CSV table of C-alpha atoms and ligand atoms in Angstrom, one decimal:
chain,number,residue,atom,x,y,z
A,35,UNK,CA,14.2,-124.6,-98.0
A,36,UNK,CA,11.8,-123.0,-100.9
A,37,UNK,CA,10.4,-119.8,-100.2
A,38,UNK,CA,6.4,-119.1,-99.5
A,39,UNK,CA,5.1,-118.4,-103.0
A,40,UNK,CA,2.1,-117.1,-102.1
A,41,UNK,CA,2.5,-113.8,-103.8
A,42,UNK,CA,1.6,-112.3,-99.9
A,43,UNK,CA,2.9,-109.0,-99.2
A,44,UNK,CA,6.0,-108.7,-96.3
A,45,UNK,CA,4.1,-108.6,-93.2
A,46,UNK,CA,1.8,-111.5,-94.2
A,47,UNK,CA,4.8,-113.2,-95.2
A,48,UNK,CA,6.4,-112.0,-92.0
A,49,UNK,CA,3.8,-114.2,-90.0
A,50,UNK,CA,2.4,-116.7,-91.6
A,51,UNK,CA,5.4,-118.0,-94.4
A,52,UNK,CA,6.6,-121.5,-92.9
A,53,UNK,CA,4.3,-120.9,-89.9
A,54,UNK,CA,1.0,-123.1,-90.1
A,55,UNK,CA,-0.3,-124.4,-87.4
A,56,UNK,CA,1.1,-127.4,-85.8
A,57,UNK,CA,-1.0,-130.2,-88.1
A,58,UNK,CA,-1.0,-132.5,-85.3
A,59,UNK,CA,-2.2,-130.4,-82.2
A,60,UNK,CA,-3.4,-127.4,-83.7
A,61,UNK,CA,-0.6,-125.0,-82.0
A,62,UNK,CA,-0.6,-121.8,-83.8
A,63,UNK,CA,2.8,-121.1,-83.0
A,64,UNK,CA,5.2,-123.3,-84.6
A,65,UNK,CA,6.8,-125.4,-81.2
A,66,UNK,CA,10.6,-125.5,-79.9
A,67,UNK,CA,11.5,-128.8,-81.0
A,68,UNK,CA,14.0,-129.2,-78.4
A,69,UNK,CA,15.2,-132.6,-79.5
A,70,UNK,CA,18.4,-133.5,-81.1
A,71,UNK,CA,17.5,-137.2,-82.6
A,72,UNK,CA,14.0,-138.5,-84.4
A,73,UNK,CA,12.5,-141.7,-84.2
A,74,UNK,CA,13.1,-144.0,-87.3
A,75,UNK,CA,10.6,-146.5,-88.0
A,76,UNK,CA,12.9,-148.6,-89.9
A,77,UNK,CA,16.7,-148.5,-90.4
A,78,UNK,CA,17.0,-145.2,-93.1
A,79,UNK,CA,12.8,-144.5,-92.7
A,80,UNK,CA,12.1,-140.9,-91.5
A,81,UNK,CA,9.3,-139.6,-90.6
A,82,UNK,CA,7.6,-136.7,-92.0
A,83,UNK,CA,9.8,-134.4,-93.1
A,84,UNK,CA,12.7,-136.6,-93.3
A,85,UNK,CA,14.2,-135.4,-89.9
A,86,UNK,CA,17.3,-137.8,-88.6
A,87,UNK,CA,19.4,-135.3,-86.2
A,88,UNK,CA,19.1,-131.7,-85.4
A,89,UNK,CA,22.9,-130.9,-86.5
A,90,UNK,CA,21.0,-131.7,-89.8
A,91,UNK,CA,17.6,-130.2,-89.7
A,92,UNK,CA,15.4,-128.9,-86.8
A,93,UNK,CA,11.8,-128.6,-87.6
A,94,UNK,CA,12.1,-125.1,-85.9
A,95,UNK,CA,14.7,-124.4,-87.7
A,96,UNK,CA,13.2,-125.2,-90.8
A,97,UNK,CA,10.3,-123.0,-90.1
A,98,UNK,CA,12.5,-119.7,-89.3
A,99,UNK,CA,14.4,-120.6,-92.6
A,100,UNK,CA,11.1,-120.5,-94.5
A,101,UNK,CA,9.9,-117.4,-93.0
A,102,UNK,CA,13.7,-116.1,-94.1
A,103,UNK,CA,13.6,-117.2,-97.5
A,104,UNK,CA,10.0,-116.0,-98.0
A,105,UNK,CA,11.3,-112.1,-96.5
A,106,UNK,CA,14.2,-111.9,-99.1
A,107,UNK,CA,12.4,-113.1,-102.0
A,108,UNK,CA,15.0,-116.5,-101.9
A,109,UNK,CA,14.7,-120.2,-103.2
A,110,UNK,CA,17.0,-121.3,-99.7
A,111,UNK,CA,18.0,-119.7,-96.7
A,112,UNK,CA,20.2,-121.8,-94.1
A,113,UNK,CA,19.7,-120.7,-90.2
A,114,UNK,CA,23.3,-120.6,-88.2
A,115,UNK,CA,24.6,-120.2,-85.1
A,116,UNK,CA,25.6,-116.2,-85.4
A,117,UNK,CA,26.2,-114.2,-88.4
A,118,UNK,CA,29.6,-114.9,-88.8
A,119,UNK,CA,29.2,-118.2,-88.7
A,120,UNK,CA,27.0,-117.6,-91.8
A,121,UNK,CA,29.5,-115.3,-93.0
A,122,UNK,CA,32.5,-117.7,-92.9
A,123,UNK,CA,30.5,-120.1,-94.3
A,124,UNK,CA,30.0,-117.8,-97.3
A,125,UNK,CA,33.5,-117.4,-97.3
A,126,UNK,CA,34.5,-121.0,-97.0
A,127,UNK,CA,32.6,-122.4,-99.5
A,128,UNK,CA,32.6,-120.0,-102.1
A,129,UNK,CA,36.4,-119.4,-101.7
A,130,UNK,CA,39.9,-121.6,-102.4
A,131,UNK,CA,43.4,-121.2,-101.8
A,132,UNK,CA,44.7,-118.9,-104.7
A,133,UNK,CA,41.5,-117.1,-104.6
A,134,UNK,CA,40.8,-113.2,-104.2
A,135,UNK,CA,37.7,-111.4,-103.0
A,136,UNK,CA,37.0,-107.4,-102.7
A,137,UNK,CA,35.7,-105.9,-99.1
A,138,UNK,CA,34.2,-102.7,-99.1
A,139,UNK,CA,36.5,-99.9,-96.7
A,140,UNK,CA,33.8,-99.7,-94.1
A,141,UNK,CA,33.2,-103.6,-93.5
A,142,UNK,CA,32.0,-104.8,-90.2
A,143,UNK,CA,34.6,-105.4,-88.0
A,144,UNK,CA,34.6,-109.2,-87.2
A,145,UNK,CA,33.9,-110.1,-91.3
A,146,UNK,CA,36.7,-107.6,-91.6
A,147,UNK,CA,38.9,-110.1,-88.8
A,148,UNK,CA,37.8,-113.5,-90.0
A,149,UNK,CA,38.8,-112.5,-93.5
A,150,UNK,CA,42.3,-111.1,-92.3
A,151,UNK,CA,43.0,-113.3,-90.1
A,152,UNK,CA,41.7,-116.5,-91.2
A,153,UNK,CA,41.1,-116.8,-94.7
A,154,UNK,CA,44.4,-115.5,-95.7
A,155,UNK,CA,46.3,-117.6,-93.5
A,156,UNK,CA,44.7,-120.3,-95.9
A,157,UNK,CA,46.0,-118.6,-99.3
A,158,UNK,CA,43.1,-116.1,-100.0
A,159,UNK,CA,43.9,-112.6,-100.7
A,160,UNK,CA,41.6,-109.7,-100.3
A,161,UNK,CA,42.2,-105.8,-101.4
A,162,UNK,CA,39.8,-103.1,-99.4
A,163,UNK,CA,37.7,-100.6,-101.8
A,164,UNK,CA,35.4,-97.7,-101.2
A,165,UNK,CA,32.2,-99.5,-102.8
A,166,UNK,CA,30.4,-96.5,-103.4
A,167,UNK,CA,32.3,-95.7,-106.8
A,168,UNK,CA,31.5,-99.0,-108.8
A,169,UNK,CA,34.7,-97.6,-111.0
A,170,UNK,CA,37.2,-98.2,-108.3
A,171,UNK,CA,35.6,-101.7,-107.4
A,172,UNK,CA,36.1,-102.3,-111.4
A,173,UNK,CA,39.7,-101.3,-111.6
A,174,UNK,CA,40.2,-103.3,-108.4
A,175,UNK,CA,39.0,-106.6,-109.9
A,176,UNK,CA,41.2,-109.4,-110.8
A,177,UNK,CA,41.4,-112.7,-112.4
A,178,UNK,CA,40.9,-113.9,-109.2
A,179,UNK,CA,38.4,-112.5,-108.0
A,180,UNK,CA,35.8,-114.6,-106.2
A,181,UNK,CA,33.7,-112.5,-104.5
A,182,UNK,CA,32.5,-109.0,-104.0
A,183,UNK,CA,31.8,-108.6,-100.1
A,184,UNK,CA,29.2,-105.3,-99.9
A,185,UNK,CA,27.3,-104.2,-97.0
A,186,UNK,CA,24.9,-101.2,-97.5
A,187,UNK,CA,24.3,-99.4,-95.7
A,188,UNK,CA,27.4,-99.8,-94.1
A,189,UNK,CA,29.1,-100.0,-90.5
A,190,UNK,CA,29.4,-97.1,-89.0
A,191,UNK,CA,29.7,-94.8,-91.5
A,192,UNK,CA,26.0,-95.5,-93.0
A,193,UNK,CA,27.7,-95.7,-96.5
A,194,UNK,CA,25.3,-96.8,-99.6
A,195,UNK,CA,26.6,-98.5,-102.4
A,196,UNK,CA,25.0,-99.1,-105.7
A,197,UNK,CA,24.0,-103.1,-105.6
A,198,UNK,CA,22.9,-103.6,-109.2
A,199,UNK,CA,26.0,-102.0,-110.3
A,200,UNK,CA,27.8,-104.4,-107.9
A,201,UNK,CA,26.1,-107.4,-109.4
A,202,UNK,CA,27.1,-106.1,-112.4
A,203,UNK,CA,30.9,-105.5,-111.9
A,204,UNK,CA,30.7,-109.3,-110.3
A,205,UNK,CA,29.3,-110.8,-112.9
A,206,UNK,CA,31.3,-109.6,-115.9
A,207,UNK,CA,34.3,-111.8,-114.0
A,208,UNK,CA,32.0,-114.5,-113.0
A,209,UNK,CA,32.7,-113.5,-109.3
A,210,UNK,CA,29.3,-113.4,-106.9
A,211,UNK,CA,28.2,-110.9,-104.8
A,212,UNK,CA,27.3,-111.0,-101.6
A,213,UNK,CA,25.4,-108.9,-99.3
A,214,UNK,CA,25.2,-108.5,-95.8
A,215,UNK,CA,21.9,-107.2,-95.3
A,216,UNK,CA,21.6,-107.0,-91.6
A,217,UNK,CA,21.0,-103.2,-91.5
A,218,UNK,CA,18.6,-102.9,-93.5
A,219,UNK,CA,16.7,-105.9,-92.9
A,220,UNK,CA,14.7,-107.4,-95.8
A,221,UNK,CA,12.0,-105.2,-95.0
A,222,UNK,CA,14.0,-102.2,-96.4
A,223,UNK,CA,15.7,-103.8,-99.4
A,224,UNK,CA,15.6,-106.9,-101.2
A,225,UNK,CA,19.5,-107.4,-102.5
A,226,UNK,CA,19.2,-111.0,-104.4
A,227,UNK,CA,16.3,-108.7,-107.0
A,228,UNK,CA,18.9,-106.3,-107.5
A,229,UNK,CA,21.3,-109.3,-108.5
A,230,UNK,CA,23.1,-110.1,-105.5
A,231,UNK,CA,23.9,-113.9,-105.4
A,232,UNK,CA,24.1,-114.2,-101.6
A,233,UNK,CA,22.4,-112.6,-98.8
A,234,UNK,CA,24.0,-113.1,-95.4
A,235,UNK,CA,22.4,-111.8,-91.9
A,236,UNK,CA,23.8,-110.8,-88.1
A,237,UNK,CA,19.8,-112.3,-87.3
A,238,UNK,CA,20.6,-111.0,-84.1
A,239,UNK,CA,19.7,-107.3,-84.6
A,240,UNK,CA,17.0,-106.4,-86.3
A,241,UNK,CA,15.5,-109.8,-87.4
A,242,UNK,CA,15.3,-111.0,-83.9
A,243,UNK,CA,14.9,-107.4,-83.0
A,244,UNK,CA,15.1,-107.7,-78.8
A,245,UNK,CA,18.7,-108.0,-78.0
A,246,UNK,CA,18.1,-111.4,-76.9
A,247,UNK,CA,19.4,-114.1,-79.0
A,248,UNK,CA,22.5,-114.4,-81.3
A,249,UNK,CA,22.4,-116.2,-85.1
A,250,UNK,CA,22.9,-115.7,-88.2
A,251,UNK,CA,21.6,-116.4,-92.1
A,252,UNK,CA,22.5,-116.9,-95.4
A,253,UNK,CA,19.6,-117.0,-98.0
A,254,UNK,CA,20.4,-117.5,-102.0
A,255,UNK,CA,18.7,-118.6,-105.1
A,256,UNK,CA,21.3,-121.0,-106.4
A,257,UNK,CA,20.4,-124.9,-106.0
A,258,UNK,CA,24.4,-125.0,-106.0
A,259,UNK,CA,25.2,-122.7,-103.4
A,260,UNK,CA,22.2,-123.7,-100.8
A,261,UNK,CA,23.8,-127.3,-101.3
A,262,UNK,CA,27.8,-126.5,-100.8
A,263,UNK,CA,26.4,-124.2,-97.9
A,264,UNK,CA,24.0,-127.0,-96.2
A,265,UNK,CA,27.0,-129.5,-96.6
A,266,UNK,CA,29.2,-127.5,-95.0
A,267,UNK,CA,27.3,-126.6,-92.3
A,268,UNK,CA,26.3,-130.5,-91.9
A,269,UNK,CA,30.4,-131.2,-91.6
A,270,UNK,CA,31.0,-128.0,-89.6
A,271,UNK,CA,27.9,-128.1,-87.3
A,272,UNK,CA,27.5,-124.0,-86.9
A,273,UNK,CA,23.8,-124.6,-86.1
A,274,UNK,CA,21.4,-122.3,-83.8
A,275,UNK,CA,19.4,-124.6,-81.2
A,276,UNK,CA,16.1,-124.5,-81.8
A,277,UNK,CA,14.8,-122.1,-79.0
A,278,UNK,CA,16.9,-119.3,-80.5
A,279,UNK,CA,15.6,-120.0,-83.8
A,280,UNK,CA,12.0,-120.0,-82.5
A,281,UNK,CA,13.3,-116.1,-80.5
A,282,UNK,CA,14.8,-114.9,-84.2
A,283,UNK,CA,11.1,-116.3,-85.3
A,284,UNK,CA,9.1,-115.0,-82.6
A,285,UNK,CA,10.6,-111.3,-83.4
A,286,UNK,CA,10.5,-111.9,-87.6
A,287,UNK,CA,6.6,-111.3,-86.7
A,288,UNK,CA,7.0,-107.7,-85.8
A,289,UNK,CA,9.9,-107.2,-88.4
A,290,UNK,CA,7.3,-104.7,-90.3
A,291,UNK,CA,6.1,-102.5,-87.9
A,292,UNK,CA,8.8,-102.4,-86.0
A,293,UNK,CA,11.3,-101.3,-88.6
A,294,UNK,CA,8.5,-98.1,-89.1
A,295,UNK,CA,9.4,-97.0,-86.2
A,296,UNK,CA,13.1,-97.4,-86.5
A,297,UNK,CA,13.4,-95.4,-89.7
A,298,UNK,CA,10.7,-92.8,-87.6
A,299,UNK,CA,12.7,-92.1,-84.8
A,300,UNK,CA,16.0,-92.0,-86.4
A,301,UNK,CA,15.2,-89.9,-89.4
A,302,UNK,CA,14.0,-87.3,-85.9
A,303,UNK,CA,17.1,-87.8,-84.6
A,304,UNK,CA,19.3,-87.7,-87.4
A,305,UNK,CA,17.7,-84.1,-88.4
A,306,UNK,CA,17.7,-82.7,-84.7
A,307,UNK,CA,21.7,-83.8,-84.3
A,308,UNK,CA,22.4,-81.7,-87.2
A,309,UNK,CA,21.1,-78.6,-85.9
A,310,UNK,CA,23.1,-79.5,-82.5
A,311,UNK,CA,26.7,-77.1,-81.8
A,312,UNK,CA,28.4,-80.4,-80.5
A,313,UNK,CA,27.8,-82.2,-83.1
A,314,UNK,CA,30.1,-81.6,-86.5
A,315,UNK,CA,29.0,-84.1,-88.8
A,316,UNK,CA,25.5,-86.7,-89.1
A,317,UNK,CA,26.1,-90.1,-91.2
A,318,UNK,CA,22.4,-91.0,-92.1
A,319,UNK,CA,21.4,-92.0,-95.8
A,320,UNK,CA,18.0,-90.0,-95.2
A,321,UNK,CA,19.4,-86.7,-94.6
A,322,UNK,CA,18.9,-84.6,-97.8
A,323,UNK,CA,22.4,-83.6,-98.1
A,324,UNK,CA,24.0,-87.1,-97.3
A,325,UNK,CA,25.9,-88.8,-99.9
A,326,UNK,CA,24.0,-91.7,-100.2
A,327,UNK,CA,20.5,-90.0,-100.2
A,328,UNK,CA,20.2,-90.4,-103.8
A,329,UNK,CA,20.9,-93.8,-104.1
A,330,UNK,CA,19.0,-95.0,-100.8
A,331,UNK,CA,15.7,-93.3,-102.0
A,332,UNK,CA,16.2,-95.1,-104.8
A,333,UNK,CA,17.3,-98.7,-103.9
A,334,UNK,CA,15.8,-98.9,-100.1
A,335,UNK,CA,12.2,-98.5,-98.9
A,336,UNK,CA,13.3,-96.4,-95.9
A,337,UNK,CA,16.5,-95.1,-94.1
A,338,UNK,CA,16.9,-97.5,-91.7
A,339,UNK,CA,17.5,-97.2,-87.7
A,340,UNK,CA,21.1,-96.3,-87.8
A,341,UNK,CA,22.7,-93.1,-87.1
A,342,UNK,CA,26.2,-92.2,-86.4
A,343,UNK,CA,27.7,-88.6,-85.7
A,344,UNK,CA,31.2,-86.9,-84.7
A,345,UNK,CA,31.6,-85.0,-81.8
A,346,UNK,CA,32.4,-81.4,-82.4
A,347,UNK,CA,34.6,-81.5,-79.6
A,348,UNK,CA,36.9,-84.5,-80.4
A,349,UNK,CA,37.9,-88.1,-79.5
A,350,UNK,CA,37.2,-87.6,-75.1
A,351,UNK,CA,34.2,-85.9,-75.5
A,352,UNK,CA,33.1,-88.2,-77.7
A,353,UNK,CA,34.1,-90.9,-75.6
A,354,UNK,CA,32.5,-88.8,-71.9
A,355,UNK,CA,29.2,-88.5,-74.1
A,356,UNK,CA,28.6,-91.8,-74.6
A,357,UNK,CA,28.8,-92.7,-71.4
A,358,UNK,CA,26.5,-90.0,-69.7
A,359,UNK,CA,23.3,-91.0,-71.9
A,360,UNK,CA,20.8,-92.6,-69.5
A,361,UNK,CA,18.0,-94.2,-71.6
A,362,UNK,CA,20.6,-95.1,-74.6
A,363,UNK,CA,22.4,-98.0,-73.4
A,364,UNK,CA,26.1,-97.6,-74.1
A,365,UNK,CA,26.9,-101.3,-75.7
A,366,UNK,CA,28.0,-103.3,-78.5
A,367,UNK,CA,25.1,-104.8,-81.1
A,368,UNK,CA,22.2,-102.9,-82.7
A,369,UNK,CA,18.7,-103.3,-83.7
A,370,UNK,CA,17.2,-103.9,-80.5
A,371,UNK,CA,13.8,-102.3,-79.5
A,372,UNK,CA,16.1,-100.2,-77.1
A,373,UNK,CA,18.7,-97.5,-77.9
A,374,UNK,CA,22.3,-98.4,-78.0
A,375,UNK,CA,24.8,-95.7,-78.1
A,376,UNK,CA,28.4,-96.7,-78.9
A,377,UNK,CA,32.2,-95.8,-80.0
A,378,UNK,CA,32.9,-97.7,-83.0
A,379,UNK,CA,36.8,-96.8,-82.2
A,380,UNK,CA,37.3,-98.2,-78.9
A,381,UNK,CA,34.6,-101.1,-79.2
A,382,UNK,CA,32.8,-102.5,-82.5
A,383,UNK,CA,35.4,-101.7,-84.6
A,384,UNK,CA,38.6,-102.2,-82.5
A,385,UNK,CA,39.7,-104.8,-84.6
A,386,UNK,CA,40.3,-102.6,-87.6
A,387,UNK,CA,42.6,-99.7,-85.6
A,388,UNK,CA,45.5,-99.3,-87.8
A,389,UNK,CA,43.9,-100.5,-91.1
A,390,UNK,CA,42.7,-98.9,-94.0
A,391,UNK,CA,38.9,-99.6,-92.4
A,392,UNK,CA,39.7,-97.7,-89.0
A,393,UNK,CA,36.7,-95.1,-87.9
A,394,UNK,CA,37.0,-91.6,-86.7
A,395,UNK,CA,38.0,-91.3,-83.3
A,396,UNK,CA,35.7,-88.8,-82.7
A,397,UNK,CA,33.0,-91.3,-84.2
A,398,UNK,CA,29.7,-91.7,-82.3
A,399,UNK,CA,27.0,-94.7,-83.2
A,400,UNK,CA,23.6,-94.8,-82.3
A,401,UNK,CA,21.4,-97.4,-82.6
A,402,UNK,CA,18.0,-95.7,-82.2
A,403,UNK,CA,15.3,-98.0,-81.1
A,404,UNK,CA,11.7,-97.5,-81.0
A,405,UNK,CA,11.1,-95.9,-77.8
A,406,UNK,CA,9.4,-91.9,-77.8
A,407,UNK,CA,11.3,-90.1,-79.9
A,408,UNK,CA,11.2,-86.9,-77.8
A,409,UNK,CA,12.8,-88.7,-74.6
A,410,UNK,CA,15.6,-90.5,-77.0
A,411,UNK,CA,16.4,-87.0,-78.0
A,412,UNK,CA,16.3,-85.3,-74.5
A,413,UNK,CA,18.6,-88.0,-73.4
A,414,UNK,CA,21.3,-87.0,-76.5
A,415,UNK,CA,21.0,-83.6,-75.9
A,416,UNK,CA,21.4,-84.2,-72.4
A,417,UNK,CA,24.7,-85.8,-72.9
A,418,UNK,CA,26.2,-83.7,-75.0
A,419,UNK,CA,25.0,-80.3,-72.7
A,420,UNK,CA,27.4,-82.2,-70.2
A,421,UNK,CA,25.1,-83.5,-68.2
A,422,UNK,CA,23.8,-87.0,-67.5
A,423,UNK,CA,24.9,-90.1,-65.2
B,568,PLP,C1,26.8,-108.0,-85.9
B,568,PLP,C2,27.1,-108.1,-87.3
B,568,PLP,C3,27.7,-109.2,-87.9
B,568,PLP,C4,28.1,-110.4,-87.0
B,568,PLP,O1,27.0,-111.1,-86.5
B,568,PLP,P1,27.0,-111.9,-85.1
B,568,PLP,O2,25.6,-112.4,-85.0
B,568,PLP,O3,27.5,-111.0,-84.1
B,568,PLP,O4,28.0,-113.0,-85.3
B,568,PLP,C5,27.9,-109.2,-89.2
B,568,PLP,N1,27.6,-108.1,-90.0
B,568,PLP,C6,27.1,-107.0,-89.5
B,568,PLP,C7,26.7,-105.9,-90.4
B,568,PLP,C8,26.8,-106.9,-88.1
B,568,PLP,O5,26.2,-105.8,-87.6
């Protein structure tokens, strides 16, 4: 699917790339094509934009993956059923028995799983790095190495590594890199102009934004890749139906604005938590003193909605606190418009206990949403004075 070239800026992009009005009724909103077969008027003639079967191609499908392409500054993006479906498609196509690929130590859980314990089982090999120090990914590389696996910033810690320099390190081997951009949303950063050869997106946080749909994304300028990943997915079927592509659409509108307010209220948390006796440590890329402050000023627009903390007191406090906050709902996912409050240890990142990605036990994650700031924070403090549900 080729991106909008309009030259428009994000938001305009945001609303109106692969979104004109409905040529033959005039609906501004692009409809839920809730069909899975299209009329043929003779045996192999299509109609108007070649549609056949929705496995295939869904017109609203094809509009959310023009609106996605457009947002990352991509040639193709592909629409799938959740983001690890687009992530083991990543992994499928671009990898083959024999094969290696580097993951950074603070992966998200379930890319962290499917690699593991899937992909190995078929003869690829992996080895875990700290991608912050582009040295160590460099010494880490091998013949065989296929793919650089980065996510920045990263989950839970809120870790920030250098893509160009990434790119870089990937392309010296001919290896690609790929980037899971789902925290910081297109809106933030752009990876594939930094060199990344692969985006990949969890579209059910911020992109869809309302804690209401699941899918995922990959978007790429490579003619070759879009094509091994479309005919995969054609043979593999990991498609979204077309009302949850028109929900991951419907919230793509308000990407903009409502990633302002993310980055608002978090960088209000973020700064009041460190100033808080309970808490010991604050993982945000916009704190001053963070390790990836530099970097993230340089290679992001803003800091993004995330923000994770230790508990001063240790693992059971950490684990009582979550569950007193009232207006932060304590559950898995992120990027909603409502707070989530969470502990990475015993929930999104169970599946790497006992590895070299396990969290802190004392580990707190927050996902702030775009509520009033000053309630979100009277609900923490709240929680952590002992007090609460
Ligand atoms: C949630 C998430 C995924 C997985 O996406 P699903 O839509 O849950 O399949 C992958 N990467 C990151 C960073 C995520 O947060």
């Amino acid at each position: 699917m080729v991106s909008d070239p309009s030259g428009h800026g994000f938001e305009t992009r945001a609303i109106h790339a692969g979104q004109e009005p409905d040529p033959r009724t005039g609906a501004v909103i692009v409809p839920i094509y809730q069909t899975s077969t299209y009329a043929q008027d003779r045996v192999g003639e299509t109609r108007e934009g070649g549609y056949e079967y929705s496995r295939t191609a869904n017109p609203t499908r094809t509009a959310l993956e023009q609106a996605l392409a457009a947002l990352e500054g991509g040639r193709h993006a592909l629409a799938f059923a959740s983001g690890m479906a687009a992530s083991d498609a990543v992994l499928r196509t671009a990898l083959r028995p024999g094969d290696h690929l580097l993951l950074g130590n603070d992966a998200y859980g379930g890319t962290f799983r499917l690699i593991d314990k899937v992909l190995t089982g078929w003869g690829v090999s992996y080895s875990v790095v700290p991608l912050s120090d582009p040295d160590e990914v460099r010494a880490a590389v091998r013949p065989q190495t296929k793919l650089i696996w980065c996510e920045s910033p990263t989950n839970p810690l809120l870790g920030i590594a250098d893509i160009s320099a990434l790119a870089d390190v990937a392309h010296e081997v001919g290896a690609r890199l790929v980037v899971d951009n789902t925290f910081a949303t297109p809106y933030l950063q752009t990876p594939l102009a930094s060199g990344a050869d692969i985006v990949v997106h969890s579209t059910t946080k911020y992109l869809g934004g309302h804690s209401d749909v699941v899918g995922g994304a990959v978007v790429t300028d490579s003619d070759e890749i879009a094509d091994s990943l479309f005919f995969l997915r054609n043979s593999a079927g990991a498609v979204p139906g077309a009302f949850d592509a028109w929900l991951t659409l419907r919230g793509l509108k308000t990407l903009a604005v409502r990633m302002e307010r993310h980055c608002d209220n978090a960088e209000f948390i973020a700064q009041a938590l460190t100033e808080h006796p309970k808490v010991s440590r604050v993982y945000y890329p916009g704190l001053p003193d963070d390790p990836g402050h530099a970097l993230a000023a340089k290679q992001m627009r803003r800091f993004g909605g995330m923000v994770s903390f230790t508990h001063a007191d240790g693992e059971r406090a950490a684990l009582d606190m979550a569950a007193r906050t009232r207006l932060f709902v304590l559950a898995e996912s992120l990027g909603g418009v409502e707070s989530l409050i969470e502990h990475p240890g015993r929930m999104t990142h169970a599946s790497v206990a006992g590895s070299m990605l396990a969290v802190p036990a004392e580990l707190v994650r927050l996902s702030v949403g775009i509520e009033d700031p000053r309630d979100l924070l009277a609900d923490l403090r709240a929680a952590l004075e002992g007090q609460g549900r």
